[in-house]
Tab-separated table of C-alpha atoms and ligand atoms in Angstrom:
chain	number	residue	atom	x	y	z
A	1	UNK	CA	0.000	0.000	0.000
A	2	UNK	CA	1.060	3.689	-0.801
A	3	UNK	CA	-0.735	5.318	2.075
A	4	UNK	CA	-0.389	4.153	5.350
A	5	UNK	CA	-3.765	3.441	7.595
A	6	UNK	CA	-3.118	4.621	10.810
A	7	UNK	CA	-3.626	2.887	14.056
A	8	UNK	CA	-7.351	4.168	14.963
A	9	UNK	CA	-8.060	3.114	11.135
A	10	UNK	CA	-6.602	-0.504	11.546
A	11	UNK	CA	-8.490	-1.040	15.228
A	12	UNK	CA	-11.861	-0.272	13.144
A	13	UNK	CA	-10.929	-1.939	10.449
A	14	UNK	CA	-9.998	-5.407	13.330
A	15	UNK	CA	-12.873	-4.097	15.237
A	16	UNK	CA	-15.109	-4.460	12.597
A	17	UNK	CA	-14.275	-7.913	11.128
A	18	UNK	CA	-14.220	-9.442	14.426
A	19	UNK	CA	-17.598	-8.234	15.301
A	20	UNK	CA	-18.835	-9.596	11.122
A	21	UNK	CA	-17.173	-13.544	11.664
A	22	UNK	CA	-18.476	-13.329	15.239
A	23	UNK	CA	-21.687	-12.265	15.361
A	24	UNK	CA	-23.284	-11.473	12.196
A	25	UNK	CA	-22.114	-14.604	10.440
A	26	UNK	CA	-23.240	-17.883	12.877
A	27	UNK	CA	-26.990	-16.587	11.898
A	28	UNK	CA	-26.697	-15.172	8.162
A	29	UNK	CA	-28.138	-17.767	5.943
A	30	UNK	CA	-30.800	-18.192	8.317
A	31	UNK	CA	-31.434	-14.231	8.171
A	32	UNK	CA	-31.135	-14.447	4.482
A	33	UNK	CA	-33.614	-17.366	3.641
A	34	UNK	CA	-36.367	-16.163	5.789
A	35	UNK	CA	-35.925	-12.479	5.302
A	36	UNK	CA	-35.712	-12.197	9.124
A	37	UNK	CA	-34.106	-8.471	10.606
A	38	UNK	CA	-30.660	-8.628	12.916
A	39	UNK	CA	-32.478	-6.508	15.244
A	40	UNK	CA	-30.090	-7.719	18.385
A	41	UNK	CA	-27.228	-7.425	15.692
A	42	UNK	CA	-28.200	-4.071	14.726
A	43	UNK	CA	-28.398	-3.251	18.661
A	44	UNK	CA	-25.024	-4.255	18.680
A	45	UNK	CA	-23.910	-2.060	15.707
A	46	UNK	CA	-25.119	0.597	17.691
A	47	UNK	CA	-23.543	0.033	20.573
A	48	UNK	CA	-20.137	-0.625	19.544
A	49	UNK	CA	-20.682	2.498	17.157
A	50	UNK	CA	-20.850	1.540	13.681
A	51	UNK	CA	-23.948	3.571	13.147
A	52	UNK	CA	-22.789	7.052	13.900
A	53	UNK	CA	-19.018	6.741	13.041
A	54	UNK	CA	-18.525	9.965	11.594
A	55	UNK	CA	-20.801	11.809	13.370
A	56	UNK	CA	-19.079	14.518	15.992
A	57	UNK	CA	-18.770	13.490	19.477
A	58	UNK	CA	-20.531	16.479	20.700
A	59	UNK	CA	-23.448	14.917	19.238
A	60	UNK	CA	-22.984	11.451	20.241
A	61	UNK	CA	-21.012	10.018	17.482
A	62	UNK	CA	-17.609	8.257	16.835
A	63	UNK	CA	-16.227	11.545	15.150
A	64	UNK	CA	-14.079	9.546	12.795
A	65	UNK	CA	-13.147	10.011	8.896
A	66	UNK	CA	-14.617	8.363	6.049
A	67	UNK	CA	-11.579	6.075	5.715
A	68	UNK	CA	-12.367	4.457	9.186
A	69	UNK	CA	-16.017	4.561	7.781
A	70	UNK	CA	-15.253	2.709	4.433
A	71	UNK	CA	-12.872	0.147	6.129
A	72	UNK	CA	-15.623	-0.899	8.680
A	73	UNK	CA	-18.607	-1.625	5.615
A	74	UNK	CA	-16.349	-3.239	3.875
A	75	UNK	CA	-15.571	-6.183	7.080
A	76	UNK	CA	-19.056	-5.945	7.311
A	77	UNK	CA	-20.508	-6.708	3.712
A	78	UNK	CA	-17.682	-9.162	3.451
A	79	UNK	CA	-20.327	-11.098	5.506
A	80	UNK	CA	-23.817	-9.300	5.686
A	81	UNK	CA	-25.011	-7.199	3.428
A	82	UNK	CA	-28.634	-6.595	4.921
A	83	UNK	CA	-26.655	-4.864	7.944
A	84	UNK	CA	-24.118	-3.093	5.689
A	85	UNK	CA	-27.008	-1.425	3.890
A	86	UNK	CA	-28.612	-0.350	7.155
A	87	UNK	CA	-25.208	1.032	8.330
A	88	UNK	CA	-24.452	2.623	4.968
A	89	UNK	CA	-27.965	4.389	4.775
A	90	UNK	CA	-27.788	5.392	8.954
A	91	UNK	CA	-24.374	6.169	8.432
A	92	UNK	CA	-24.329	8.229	5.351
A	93	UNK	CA	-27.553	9.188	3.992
A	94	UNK	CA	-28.861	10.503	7.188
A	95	UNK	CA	-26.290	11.044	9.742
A	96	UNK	CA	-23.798	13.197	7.772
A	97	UNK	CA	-26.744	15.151	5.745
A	98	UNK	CA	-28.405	16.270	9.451
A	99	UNK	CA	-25.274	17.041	10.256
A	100	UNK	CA	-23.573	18.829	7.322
A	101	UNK	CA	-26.701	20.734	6.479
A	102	UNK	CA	-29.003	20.480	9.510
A	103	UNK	CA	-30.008	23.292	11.954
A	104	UNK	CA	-28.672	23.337	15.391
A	105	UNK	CA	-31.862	22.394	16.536
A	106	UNK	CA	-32.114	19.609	14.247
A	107	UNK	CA	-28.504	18.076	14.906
A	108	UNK	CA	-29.235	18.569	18.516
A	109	UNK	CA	-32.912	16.647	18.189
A	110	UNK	CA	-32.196	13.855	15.671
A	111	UNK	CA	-28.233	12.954	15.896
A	112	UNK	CA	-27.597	11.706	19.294
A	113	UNK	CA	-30.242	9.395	18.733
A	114	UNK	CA	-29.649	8.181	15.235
A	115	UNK	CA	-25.519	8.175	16.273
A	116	UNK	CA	-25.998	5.649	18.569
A	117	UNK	CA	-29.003	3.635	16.945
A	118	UNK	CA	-31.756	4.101	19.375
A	119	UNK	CA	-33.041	5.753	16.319
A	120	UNK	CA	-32.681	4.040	12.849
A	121	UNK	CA	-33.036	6.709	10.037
A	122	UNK	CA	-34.315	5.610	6.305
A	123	UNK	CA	-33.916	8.723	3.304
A	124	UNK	CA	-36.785	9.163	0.986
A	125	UNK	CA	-36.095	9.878	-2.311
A	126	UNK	CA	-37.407	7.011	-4.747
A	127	UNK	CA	-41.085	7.003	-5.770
A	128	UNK	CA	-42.679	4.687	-7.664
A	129	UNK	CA	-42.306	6.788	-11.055
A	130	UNK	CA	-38.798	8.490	-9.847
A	131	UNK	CA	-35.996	6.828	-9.562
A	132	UNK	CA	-33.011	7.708	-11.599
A	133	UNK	CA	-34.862	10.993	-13.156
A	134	UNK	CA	-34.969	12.124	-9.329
A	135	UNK	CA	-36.356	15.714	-9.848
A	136	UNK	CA	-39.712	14.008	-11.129
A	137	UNK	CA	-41.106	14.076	-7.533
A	138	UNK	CA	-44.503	13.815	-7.303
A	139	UNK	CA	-44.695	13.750	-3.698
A	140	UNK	CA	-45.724	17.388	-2.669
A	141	UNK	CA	-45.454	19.090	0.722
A	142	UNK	CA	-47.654	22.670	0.664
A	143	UNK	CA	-46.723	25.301	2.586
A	144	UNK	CA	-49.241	26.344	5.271
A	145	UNK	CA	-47.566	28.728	7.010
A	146	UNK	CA	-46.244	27.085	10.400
A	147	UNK	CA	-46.405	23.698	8.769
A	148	UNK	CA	-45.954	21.918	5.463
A	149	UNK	CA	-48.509	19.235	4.428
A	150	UNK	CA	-46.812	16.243	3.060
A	151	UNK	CA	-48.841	13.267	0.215
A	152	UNK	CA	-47.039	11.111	-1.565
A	153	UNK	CA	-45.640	7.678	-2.104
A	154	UNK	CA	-41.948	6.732	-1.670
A	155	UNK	CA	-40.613	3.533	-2.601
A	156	UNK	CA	-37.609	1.127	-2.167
A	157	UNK	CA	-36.825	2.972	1.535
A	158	UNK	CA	-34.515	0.670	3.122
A	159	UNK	CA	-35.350	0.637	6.813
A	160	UNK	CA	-38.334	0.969	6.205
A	161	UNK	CA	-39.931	-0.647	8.910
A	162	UNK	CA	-37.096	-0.373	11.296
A	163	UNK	CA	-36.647	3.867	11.137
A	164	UNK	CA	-37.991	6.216	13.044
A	165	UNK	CA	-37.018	9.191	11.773
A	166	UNK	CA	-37.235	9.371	7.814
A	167	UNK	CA	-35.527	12.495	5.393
A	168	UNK	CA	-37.949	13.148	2.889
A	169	UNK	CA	-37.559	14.923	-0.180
A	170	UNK	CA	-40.602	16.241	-1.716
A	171	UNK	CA	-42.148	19.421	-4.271
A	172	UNK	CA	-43.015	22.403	-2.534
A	173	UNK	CA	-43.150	24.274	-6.413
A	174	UNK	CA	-43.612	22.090	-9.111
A	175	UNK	CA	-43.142	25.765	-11.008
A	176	UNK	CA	-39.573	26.010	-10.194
A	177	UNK	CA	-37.952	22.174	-11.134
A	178	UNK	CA	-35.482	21.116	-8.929
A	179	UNK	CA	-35.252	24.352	-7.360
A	180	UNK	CA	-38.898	23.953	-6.023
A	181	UNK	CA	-37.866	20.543	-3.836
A	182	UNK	CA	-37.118	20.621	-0.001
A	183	UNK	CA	-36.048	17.958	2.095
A	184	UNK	CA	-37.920	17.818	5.322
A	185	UNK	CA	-37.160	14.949	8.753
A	186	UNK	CA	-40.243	13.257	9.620
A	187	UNK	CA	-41.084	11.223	12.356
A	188	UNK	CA	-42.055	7.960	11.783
A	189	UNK	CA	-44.745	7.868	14.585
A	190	UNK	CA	-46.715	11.105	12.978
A	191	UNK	CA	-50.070	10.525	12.120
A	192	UNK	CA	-50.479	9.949	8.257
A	193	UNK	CA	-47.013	7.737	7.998
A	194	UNK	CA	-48.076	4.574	6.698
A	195	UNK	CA	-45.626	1.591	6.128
A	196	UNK	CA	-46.314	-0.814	3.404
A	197	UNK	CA	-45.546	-4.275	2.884
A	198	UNK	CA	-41.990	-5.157	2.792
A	199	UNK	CA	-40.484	-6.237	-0.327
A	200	UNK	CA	-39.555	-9.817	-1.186
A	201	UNK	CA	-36.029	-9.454	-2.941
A	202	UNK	CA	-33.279	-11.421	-4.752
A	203	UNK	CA	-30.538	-9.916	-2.441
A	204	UNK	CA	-29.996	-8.050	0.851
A	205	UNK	CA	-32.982	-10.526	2.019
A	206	UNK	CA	-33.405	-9.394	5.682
A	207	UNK	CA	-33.190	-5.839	5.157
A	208	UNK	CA	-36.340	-3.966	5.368
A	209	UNK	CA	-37.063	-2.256	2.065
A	210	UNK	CA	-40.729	-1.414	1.883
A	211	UNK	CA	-43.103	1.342	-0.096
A	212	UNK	CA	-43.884	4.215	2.405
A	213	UNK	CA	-47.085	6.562	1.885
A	214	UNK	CA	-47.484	9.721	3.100
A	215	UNK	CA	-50.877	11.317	3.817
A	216	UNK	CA	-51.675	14.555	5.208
A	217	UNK	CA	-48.406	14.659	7.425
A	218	UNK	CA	-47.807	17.765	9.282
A	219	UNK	CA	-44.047	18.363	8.868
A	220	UNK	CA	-43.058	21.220	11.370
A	221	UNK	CA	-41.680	24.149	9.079
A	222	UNK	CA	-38.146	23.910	11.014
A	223	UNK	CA	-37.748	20.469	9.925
A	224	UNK	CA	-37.191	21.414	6.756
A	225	UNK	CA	-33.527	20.628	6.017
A	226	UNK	CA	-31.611	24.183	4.373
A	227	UNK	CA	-32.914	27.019	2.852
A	228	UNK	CA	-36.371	26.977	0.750
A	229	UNK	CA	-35.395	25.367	-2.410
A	230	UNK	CA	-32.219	23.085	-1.691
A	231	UNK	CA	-33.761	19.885	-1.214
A	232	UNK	CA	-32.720	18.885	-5.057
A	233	UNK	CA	-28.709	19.603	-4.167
A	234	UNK	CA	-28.786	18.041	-0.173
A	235	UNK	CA	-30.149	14.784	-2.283
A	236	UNK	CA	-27.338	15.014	-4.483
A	237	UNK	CA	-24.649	15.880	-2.084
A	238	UNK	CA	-25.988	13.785	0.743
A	239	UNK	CA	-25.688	10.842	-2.584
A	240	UNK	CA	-22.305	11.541	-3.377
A	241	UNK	CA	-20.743	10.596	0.240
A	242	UNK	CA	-24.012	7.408	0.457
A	243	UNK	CA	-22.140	6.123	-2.708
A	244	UNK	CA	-18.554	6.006	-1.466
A	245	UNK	CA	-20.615	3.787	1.522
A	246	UNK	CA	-22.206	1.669	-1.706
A	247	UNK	CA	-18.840	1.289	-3.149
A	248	UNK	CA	-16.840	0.394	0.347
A	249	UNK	CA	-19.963	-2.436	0.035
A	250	UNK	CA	-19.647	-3.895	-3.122
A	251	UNK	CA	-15.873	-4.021	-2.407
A	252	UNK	CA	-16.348	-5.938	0.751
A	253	UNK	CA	-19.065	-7.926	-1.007
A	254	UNK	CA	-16.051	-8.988	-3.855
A	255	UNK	CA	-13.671	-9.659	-1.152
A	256	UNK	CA	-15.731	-11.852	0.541
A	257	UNK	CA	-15.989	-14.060	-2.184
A	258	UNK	CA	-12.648	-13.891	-3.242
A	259	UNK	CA	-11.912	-14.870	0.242
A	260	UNK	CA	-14.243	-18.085	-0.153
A	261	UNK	CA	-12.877	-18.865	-3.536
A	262	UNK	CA	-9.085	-18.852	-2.508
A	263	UNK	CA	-9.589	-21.248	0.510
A	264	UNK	CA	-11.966	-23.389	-0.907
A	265	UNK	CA	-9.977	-23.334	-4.131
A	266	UNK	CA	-6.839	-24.877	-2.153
A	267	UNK	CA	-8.813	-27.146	-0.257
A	268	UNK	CA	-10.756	-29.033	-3.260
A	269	UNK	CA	-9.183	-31.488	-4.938
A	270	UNK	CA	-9.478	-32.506	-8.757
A	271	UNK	CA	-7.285	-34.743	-11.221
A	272	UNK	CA	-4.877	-35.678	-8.291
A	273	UNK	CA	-4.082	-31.742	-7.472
A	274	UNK	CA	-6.180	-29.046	-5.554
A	275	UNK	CA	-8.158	-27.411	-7.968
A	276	UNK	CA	-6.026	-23.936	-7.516
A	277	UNK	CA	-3.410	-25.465	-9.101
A	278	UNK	CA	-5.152	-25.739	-12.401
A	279	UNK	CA	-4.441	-22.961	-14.344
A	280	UNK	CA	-8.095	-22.646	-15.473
A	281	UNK	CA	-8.830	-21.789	-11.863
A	282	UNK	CA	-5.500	-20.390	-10.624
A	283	UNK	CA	-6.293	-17.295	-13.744
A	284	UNK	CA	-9.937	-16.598	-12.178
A	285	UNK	CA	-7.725	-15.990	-8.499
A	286	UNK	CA	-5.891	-13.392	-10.343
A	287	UNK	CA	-8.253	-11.729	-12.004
A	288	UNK	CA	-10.190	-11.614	-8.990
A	289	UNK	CA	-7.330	-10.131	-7.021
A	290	UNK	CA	-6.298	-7.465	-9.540
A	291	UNK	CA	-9.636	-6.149	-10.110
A	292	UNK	CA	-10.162	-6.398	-6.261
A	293	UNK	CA	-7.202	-4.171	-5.599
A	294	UNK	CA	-8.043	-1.662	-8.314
A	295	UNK	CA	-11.579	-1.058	-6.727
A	296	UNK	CA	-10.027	-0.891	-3.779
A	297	UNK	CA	-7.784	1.790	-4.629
A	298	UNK	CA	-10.567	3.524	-6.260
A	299	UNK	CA	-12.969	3.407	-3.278
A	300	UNK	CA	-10.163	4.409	-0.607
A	301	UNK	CA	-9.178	7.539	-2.780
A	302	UNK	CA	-12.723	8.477	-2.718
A	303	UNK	CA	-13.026	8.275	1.191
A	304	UNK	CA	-9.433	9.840	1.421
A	305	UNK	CA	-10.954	12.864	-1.145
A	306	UNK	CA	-13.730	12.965	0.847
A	307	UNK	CA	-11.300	13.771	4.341
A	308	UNK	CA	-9.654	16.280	2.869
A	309	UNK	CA	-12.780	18.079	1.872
A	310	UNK	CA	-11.781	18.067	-1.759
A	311	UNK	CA	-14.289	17.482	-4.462
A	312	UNK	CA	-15.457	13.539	-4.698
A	313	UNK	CA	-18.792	13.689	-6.697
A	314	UNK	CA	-16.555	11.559	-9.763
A	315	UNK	CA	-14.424	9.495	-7.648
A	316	UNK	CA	-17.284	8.220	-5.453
A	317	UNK	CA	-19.711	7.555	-8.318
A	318	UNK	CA	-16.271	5.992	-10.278
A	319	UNK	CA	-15.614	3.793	-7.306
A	320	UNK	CA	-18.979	2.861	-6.801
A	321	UNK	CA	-19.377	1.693	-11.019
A	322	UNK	CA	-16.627	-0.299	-10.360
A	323	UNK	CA	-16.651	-1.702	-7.494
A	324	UNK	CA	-20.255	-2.809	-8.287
A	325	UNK	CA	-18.993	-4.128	-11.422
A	326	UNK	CA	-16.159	-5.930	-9.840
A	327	UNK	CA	-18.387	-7.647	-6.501
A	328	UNK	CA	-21.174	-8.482	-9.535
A	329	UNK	CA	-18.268	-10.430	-12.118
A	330	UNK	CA	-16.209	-12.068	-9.655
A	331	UNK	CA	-19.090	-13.285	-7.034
A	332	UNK	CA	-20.365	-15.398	-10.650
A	333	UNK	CA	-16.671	-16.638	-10.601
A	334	UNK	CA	-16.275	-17.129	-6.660
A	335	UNK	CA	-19.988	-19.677	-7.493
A	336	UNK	CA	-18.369	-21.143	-10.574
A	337	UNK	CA	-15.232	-21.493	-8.697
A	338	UNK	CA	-17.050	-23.475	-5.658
A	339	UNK	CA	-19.046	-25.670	-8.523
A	340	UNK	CA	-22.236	-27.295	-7.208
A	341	UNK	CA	-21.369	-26.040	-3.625
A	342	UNK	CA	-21.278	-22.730	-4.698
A	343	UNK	CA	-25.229	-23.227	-5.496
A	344	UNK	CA	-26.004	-24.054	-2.195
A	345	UNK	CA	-26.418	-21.550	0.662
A	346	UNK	CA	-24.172	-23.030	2.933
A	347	UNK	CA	-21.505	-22.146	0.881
A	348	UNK	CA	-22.439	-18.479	1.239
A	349	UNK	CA	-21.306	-17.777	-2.010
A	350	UNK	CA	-24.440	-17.936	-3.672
A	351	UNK	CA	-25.853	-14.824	-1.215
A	352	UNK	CA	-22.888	-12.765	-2.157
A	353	UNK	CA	-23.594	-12.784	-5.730
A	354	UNK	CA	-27.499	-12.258	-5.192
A	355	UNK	CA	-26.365	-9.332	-2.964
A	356	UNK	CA	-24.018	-8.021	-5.453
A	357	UNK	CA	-26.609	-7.181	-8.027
A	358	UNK	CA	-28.253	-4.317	-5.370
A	359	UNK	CA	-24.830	-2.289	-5.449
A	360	UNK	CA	-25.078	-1.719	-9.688
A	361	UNK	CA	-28.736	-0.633	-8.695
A	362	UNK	CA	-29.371	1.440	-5.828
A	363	UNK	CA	-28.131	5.254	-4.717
A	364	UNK	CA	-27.548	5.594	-8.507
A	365	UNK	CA	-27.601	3.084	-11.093
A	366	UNK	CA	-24.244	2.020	-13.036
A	367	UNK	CA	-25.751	3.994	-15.702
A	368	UNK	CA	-26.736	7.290	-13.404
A	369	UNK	CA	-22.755	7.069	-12.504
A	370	UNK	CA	-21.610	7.331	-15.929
A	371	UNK	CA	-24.472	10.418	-16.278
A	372	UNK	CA	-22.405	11.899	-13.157
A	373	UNK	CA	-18.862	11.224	-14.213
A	374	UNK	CA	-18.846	11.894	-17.596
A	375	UNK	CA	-20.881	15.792	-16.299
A	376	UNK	CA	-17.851	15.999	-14.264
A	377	UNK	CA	-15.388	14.971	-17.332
A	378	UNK	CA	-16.965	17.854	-19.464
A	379	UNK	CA	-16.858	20.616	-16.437
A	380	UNK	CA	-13.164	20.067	-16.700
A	381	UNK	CA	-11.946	17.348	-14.449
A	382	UNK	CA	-10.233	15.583	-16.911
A	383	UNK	CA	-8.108	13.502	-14.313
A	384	UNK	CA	-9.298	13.295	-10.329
A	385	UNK	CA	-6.046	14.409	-7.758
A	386	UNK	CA	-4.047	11.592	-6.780
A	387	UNK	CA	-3.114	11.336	-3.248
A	388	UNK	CA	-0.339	13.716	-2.880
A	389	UNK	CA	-0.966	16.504	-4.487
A	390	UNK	CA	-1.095	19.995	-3.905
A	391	UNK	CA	-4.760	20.664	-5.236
A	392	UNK	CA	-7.062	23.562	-3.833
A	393	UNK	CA	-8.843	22.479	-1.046
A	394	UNK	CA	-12.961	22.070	-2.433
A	395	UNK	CA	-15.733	22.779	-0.243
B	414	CAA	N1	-23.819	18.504	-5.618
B	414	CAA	C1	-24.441	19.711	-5.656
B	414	CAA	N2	-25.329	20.062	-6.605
B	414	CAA	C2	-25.588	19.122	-7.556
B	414	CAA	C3	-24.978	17.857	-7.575
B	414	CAA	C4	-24.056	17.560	-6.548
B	414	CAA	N3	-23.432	16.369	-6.469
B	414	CAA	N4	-25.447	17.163	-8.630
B	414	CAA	C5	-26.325	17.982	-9.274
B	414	CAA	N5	-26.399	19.169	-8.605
B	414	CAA	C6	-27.190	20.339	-8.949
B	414	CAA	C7	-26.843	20.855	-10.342
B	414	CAA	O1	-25.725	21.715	-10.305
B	414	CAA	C8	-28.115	21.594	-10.726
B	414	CAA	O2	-28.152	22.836	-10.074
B	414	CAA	P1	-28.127	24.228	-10.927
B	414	CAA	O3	-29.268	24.158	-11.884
B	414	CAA	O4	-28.251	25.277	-9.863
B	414	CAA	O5	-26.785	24.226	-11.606
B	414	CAA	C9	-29.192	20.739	-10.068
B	414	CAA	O6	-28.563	19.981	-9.023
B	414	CAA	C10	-29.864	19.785	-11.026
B	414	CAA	O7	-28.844	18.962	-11.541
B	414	CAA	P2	-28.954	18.270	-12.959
B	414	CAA	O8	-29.397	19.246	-13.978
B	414	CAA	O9	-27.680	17.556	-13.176
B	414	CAA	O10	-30.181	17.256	-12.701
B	414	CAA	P3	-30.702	16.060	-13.564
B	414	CAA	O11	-32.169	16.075	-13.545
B	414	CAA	O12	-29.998	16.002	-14.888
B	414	CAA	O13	-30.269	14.762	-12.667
B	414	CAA	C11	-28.863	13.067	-11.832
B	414	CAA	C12	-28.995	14.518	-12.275
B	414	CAA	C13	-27.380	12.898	-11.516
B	414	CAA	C14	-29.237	12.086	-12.926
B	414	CAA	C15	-29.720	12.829	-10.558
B	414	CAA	O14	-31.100	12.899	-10.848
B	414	CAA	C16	-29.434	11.513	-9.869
B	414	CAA	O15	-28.433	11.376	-9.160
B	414	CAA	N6	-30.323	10.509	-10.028
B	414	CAA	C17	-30.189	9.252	-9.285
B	414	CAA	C18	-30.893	9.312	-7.984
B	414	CAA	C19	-30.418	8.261	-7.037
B	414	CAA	O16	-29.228	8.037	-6.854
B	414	CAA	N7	-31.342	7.601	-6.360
B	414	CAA	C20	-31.005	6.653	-5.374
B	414	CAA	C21	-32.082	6.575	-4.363
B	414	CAA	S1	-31.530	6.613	-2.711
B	414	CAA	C22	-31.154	5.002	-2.305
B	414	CAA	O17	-31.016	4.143	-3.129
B	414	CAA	C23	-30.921	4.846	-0.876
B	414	CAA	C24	-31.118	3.504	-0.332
B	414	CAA	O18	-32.095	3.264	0.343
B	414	CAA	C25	-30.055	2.489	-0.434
């Protein structure tokens, strides 16, 4: 490695894998087959501080940098993927957007709760006919005067059943486009918050994605999130940080497999050798690792960008397309490498690969990443800064 992690990085990144082999994985197939929720795992998470790791202190978090952040999802989704989402969405989403853009008040309110998972927190910004072409929001909040009035339908909310406090985005002036959407915090338990049934997925089985409807919800005006209008850009920016989370995922997700692949690979035996001595095998290993290692580059830069406050809308999204890419290809090689096992859930192979298929999909399709780095290629950034450089700092 070029960069050293430090020793508060490395005791995460220990702290964090321990926790995944010892207490997430004895019940994950079981989880994942009957779409049950770790709520005593997701306790844990909370109390050893995986769901608040950036957030200050002064507000109840762990007050640490998106390396330490990245490091920790990626231990985790190298086993469970239904937590990782949880902790990526809590973690990213909805901590750091209270927190870089909320009111004292707000931070105050929401954070110290959410920090340490008391509170789970979900972020509305799917509907059923807005997905990638997010500034097509038909949910509407109308201003009426102390209070906003929130109807709509929101759909694929992870956490969904398990949050209490959800950011919504919503149209407040469908006259104005994006600049007409506000993002407001609403409490689960208000009267008009309806939870749907959850959804029955290929992947990320036990987490708790489910439609949420909205109907006549008094939203307090001072939990709107910003100034009147900036609900459009707080989705975006609160995105671009939620992807580096998505990438630090799909990276763990690859290197879980990859993990499977090489031990089972030495242990199986075939034609009087173990099968990772074939060469047919042996060249899937490498492949595997090199691609590994580039994503992993890519998503560490991102994290590192992201520290130093420089600009990390392209690197996150570019980490994020390939990292998905990377977990999706080499989970189908970690199965194929594992042969009939690998189609059995006991092998845990199999669960990777379904879960790898989420992380080319959600908080931006592949295709919405190319939309974002190719803006950011035509703005000017021909090349993103490597790591040390002497670049302008970018708020
Ligand atoms: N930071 C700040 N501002 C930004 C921004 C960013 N990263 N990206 C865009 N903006 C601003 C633009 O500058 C523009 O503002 P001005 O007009 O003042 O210049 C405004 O936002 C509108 O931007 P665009 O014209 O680029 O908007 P667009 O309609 O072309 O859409 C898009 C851009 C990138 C495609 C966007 O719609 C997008 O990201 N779509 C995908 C949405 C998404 O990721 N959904 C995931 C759901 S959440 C989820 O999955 C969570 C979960 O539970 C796991």
């Amino acid at each position: 490695m070029f960069f050293e992690l430090n020793e508060e990085q490395l005791a995460v990144q220990e702290a964090a894998r321990d926790f995944a082999q010892k207490e997430l994985k004895p019940g994950v197939i079981e989880r994942d087959s009957k779409g049950i929720f770790a709520a005593e795992q997701v306790r844990m998470m909370g109390e050893l501080g995986f769901l608040g790791m950036m957030v200050s202190p002064e507000y109840g978090g762990g007050g640490m940098d998106s390396m330490s952040y990245v490091l920790a999802m990626e231990e985790i989704s190298k086993i469970d993927n239904s937590c990782s989402v949880l902790m990526s969405v809590n973690n990213s989403l909805v901590c750091w957007g209270l927190e870089a853009y909320g009111t004292e008040e707000q931070k105050a309110k929401y954070l110290p709760k959410l920090a340490t998972g008391e509170w789970i927190g979900s972020f509305c910004l799917s509907e059923p006919e807005a997905g990638s072409d997010a500034t097509s929001q038909r949910t509407t909040a109308v201003d009426m005067g102390d209070h906003y009035l929130l109807n709509g339908t929101k759909n694929w909310i992870t956490n969904g059943s398990s949050s209490s406090v959800h950011l919504v985005i919503a149209q407040t002036d469908p006259e104005k486009g994006h600049r007409g959407i506000n993002a407001f915090i609403v409490e689960a338990s208000w009267d008009g918050v309806t939870v749907g049934a959850k959804e029955d997925k290929l992947g990320i089985r036990s987490s708790d994605t489910h439609t949420i409807m909205y109907t006549d919800v008094k939203v307090p005006k001072e939990n709107r999130i910003g100034e009147d209008g900036f609900g459009f850009k707080f989705a975006m920016k609160t995105l671009s940080g939620g992807r580096i989370g998505i990438a630090a995922q799909a990276l763990g997700i690859a290197g879980g497999a990859y993990e499977l692949a090489v031990a089972y690979s030495k242990e199986r035996e075939a034609f009087g050798k173990a099968i990772s001595r074939h060469q047919a095998i042996a060249f899937k290993l490498a492949d595997m690792a090199t691609e590994i290692e580039a994503a992993k580059l890519m998503v560490y830069r991102s994290a590192w960008l992201k520290d130093q406050h420089m600009d990390y809308d392209a690197a996150s999204s570019m980490a994020k397309l390939y990292a998905s890419d990377v977990a999706m290809r080499h989970t189908v090689e970690a199965v194929q490498i594992h042969g009939g096992y690998g189609f059995v859930k006991e092998y845990h192979v199999e669960r990777l690969m379904r879960d790898a298929k989420i992380t080319q999909i959600y908080e931006g399709t592949s295709e919405i990443q190319r939309i974002v780095i190719s803006r950011n290629i035509l703005k000017g950034q021909l090349y993103l800064p490597i790591f040390n450089n002497s670049m302008e700092p970018h708020v």
